[in-house]
Tab-separated table of N, CA and C in Angstrom:
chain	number	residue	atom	x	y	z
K	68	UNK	N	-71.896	-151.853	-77.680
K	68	UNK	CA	-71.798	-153.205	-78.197
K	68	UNK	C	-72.102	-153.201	-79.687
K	69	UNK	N	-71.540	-154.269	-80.132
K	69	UNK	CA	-71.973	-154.221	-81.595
K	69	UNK	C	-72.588	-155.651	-82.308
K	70	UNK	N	-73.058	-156.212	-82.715
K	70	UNK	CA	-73.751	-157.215	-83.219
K	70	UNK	C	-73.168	-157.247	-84.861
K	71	UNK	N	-72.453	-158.432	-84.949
K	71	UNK	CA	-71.797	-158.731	-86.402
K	71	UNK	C	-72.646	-159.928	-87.049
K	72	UNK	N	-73.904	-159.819	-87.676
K	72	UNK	CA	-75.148	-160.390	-87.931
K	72	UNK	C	-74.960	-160.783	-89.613
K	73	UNK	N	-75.078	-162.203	-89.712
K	73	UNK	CA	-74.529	-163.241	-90.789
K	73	UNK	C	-75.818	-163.719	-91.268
K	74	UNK	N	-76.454	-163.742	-91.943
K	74	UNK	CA	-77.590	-164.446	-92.456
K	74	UNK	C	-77.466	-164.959	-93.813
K	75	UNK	N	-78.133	-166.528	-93.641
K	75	UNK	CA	-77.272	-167.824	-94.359
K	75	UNK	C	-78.750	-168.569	-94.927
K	76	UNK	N	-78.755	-168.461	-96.210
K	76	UNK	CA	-79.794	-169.239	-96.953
K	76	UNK	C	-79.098	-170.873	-96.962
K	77	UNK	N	-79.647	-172.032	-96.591
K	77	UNK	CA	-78.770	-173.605	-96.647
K	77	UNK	C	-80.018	-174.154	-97.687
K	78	UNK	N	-79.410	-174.479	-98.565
K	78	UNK	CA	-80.028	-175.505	-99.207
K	78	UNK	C	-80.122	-176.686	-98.985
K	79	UNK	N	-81.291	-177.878	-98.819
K	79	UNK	CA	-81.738	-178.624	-98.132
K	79	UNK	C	-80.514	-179.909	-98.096
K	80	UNK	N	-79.895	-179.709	-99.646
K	80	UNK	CA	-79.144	-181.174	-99.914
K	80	UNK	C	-77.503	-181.112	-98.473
K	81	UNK	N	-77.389	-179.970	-97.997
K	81	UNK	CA	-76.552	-179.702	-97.311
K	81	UNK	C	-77.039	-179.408	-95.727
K	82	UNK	N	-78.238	-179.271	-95.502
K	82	UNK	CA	-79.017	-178.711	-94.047
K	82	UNK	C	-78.621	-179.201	-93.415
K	83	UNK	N	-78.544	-180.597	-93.327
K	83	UNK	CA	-78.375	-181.474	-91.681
K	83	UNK	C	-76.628	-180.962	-91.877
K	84	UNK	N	-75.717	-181.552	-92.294
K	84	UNK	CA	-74.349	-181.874	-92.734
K	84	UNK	C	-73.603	-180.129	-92.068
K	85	UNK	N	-74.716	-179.067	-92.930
K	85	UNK	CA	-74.163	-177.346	-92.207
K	85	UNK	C	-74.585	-177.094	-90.895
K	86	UNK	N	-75.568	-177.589	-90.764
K	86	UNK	CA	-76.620	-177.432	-88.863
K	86	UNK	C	-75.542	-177.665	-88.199
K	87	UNK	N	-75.200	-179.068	-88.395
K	87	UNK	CA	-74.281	-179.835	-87.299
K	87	UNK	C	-72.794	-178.987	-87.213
K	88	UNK	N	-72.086	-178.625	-88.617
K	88	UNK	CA	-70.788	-177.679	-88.766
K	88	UNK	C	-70.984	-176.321	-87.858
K	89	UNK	N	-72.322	-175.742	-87.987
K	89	UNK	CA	-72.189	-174.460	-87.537
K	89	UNK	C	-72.018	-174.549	-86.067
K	90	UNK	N	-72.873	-175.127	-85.771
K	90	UNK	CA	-73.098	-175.283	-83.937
K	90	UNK	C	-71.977	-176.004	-83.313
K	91	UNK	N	-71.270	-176.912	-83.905
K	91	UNK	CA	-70.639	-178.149	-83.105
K	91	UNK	C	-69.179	-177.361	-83.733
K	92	UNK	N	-68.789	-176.822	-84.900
K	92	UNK	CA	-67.198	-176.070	-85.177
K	92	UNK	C	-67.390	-174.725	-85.466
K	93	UNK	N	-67.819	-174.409	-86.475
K	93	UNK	CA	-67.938	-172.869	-86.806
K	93	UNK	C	-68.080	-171.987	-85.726
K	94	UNK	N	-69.302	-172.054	-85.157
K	94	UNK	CA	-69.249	-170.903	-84.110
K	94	UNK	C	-68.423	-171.066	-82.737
K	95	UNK	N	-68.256	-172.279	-82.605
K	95	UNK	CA	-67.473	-172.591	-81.407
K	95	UNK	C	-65.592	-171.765	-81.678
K	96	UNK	N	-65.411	-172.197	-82.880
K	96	UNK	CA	-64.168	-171.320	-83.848
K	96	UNK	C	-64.013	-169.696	-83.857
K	97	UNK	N	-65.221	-169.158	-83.953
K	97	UNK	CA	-65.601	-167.421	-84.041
K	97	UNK	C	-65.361	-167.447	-82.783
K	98	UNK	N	-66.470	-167.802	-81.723
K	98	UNK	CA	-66.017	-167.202	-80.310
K	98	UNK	C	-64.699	-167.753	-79.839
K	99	UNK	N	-64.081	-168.296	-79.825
K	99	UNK	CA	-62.710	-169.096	-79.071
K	99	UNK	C	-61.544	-167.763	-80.012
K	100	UNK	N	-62.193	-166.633	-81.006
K	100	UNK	CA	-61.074	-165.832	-81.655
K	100	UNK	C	-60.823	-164.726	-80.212
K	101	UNK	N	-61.794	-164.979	-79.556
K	101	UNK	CA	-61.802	-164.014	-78.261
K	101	UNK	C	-62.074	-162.566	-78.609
K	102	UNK	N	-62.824	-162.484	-79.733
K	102	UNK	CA	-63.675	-161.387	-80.632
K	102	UNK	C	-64.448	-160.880	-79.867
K	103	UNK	N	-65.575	-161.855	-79.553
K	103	UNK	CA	-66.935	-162.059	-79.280
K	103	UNK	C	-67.119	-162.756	-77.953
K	104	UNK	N	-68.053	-161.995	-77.659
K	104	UNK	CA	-68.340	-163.414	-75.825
K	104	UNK	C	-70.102	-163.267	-76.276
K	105	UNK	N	-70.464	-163.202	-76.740
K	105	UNK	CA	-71.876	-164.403	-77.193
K	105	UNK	C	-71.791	-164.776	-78.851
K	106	UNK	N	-72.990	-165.417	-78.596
K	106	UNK	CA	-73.339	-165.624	-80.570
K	106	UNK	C	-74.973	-166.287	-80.064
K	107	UNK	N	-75.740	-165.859	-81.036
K	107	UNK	CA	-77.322	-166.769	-81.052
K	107	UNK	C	-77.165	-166.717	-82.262
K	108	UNK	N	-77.559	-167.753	-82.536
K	108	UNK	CA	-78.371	-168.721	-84.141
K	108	UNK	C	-80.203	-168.824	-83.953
K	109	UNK	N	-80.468	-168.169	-84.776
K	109	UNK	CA	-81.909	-168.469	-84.719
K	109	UNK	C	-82.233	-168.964	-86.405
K	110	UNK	N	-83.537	-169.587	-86.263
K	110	UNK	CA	-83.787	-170.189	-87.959
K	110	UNK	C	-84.970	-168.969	-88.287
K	111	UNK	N	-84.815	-168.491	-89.635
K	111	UNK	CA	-85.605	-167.070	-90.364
K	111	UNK	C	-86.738	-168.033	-90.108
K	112	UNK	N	-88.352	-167.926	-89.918
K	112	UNK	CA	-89.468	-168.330	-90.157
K	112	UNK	C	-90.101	-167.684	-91.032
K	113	UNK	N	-89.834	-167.405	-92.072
K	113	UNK	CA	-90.317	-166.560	-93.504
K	113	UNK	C	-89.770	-167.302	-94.329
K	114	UNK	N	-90.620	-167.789	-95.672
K	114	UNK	CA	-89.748	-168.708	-96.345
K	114	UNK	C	-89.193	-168.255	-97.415
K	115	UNK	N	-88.382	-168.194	-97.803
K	115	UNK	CA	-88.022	-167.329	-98.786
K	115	UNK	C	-88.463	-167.781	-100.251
K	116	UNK	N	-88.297	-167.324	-101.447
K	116	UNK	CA	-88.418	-167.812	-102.477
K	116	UNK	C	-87.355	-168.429	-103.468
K	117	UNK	N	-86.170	-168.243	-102.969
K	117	UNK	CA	-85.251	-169.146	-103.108
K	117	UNK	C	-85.399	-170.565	-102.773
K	118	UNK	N	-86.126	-170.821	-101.678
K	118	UNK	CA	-86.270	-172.520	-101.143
K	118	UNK	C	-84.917	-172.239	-99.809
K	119	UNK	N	-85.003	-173.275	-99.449
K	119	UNK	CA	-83.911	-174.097	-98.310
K	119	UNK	C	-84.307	-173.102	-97.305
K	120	UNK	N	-83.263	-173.163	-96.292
K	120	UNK	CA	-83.336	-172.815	-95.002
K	120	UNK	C	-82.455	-171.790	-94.778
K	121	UNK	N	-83.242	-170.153	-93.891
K	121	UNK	CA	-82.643	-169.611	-93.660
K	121	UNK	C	-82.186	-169.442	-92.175
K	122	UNK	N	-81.079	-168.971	-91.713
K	122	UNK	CA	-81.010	-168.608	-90.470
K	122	UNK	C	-79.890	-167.342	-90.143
K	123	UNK	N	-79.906	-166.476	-88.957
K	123	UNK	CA	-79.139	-165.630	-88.586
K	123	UNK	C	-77.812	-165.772	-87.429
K	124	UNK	N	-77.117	-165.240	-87.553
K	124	UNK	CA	-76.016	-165.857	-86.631
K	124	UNK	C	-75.211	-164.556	-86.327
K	125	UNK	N	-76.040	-164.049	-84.767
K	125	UNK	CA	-75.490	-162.835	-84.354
K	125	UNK	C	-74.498	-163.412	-83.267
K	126	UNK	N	-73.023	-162.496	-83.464
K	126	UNK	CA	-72.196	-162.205	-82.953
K	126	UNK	C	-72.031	-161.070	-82.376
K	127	UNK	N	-72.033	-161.108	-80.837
K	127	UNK	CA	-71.496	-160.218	-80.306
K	127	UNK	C	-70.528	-159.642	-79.281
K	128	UNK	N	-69.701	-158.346	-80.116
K	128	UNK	CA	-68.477	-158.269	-79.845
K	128	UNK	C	-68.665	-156.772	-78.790
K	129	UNK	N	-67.834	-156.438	-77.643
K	129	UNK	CA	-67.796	-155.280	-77.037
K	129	UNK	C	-67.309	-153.865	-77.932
K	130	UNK	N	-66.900	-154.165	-78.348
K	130	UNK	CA	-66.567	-152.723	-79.611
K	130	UNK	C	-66.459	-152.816	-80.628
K	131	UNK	N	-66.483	-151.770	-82.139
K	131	UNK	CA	-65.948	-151.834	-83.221
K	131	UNK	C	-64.978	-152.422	-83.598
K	132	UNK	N	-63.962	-151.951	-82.492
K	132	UNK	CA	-62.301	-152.323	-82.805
K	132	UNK	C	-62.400	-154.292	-82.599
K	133	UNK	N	-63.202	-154.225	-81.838
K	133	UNK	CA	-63.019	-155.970	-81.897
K	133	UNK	C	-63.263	-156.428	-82.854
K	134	UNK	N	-64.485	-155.966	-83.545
K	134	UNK	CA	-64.944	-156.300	-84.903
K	134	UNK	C	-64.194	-156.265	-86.001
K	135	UNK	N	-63.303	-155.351	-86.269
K	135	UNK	CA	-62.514	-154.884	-86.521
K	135	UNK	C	-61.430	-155.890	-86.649
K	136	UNK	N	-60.767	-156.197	-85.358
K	136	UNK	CA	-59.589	-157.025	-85.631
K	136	UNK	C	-59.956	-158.322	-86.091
K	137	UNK	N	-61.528	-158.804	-85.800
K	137	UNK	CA	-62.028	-160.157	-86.037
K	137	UNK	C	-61.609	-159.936	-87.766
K	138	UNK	N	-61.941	-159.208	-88.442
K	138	UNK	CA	-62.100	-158.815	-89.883
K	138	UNK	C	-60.970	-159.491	-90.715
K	139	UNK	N	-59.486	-158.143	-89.676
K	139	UNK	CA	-58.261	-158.358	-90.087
K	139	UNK	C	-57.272	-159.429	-89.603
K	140	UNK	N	-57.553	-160.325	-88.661
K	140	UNK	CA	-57.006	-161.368	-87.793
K	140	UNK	C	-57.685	-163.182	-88.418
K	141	UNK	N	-58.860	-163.512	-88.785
K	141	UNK	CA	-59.622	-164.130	-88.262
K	141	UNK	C	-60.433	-164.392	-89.348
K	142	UNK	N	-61.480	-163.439	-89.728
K	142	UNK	CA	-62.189	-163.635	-90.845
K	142	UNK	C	-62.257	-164.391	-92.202
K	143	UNK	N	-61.194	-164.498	-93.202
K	143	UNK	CA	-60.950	-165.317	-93.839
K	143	UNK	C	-60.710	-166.413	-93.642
K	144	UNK	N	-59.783	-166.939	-92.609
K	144	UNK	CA	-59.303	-168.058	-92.533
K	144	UNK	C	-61.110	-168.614	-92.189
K	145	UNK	N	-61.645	-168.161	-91.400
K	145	UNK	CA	-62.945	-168.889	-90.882
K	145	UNK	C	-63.673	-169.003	-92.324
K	146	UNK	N	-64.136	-168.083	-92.871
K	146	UNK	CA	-65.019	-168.367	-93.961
K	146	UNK	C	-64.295	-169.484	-94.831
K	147	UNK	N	-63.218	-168.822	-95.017
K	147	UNK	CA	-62.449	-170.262	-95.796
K	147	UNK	C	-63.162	-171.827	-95.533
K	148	UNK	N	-63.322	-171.826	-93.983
K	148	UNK	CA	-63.826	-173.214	-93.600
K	148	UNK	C	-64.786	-173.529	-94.417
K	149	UNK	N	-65.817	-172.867	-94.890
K	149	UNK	CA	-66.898	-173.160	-95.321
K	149	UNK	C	-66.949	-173.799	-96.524
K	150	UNK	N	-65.642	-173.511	-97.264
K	150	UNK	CA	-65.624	-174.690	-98.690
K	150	UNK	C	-66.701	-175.058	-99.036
K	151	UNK	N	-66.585	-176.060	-97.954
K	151	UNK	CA	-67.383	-177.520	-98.114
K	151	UNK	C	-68.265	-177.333	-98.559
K	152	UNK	N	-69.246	-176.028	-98.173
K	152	UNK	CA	-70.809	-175.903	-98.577
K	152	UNK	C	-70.773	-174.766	-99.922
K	153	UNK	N	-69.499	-174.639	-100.716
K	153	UNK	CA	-69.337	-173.923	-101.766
K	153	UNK	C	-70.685	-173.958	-102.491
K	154	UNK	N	-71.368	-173.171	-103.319
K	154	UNK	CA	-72.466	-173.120	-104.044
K	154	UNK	C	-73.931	-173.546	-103.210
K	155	UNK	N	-74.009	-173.479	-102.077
K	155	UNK	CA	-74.734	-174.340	-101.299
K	155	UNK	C	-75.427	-173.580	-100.531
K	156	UNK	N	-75.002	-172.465	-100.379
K	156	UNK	CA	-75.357	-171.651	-99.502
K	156	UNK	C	-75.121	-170.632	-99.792
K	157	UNK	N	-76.217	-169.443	-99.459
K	157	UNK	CA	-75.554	-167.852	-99.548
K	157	UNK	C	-75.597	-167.049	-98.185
K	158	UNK	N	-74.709	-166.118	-97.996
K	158	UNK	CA	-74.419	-165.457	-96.953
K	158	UNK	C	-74.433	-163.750	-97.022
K	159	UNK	N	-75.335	-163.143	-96.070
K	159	UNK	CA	-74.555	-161.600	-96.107
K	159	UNK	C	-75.000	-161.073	-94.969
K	160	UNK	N	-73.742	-160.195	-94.850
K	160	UNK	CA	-73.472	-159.451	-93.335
K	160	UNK	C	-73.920	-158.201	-93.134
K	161	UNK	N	-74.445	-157.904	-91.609
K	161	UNK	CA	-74.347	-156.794	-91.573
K	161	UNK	C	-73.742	-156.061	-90.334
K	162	UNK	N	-73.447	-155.178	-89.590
K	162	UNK	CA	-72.967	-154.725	-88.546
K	162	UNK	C	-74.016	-153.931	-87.844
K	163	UNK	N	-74.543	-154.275	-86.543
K	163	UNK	CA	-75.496	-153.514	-85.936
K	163	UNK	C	-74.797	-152.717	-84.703
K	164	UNK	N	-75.326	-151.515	-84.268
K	164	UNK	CA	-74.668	-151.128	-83.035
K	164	UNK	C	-75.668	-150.684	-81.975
K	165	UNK	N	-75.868	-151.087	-81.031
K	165	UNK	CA	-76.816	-151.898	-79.906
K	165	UNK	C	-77.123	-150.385	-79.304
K	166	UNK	N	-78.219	-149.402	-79.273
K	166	UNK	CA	-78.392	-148.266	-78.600
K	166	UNK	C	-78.889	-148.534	-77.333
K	167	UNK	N	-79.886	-149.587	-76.954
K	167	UNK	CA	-80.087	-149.378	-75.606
K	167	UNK	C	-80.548	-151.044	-75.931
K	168	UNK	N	-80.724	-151.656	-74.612
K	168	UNK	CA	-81.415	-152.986	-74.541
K	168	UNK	C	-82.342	-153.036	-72.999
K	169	UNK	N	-83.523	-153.605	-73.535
K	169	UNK	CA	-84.564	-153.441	-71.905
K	169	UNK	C	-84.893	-154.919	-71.861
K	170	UNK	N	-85.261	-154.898	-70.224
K	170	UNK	CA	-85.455	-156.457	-69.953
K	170	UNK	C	-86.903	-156.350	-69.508
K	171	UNK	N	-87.552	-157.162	-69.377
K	171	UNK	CA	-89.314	-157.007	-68.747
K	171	UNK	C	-88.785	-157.120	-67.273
K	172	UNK	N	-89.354	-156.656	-66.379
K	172	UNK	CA	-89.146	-156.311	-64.614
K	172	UNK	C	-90.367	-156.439	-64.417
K	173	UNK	N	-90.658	-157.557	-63.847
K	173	UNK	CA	-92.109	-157.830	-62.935
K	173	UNK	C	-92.265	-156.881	-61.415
């Protein structure tokens, strides 16, 4: 598996207006590319020294190659969406690849 992990500084004048975009179109948009069959959003609890709000937005896809075609298929047109929050926000990616995952077993 691979984890395509987005982390997004929002500046406050835009927070509510991007919260609502990411959850309610954006990510609903990424997974419906049939890339990915999850995504979690969590908010950073470290504050940065930039100000505003950070959060992470892991995607995850069953292989490289999915990642991959998300890149060459998909990718632009989506970021494109983001216009709106031009100067407003900063973003950067990284690609993780999942070696093992454990669950707690009572």
């Amino acid at each position: 598996m691979i984890i395509y992990n987005v982390t997004i500084n929002v500046e406050e004048s835009v927070h509510k207006d991007w919260l609502y975009w990411m959850r309610n179109e954006h990510i609903p948009n990424v997974l419906a590319t049939g890339k990915f069959f999850k995504a979690l959003m969590s908010k950073v609890l470290i504050e940065e020294e930039m100000g505003g709000t950070t959060y992470s937005v892991q995607y995850t896809a069953k292989s490289k190659e999915s990642l991959n075609r998300y890149y060459k298929e998909d990718a632009e047109r989506l970021r494109g969406e983001s216009a709106k929050f031009s100067g407003k926000v900063v973003a950067f990616r990284t690609e993780l690849e999942v070696i093992s995952e454990q669950l707690f077993q009572n």
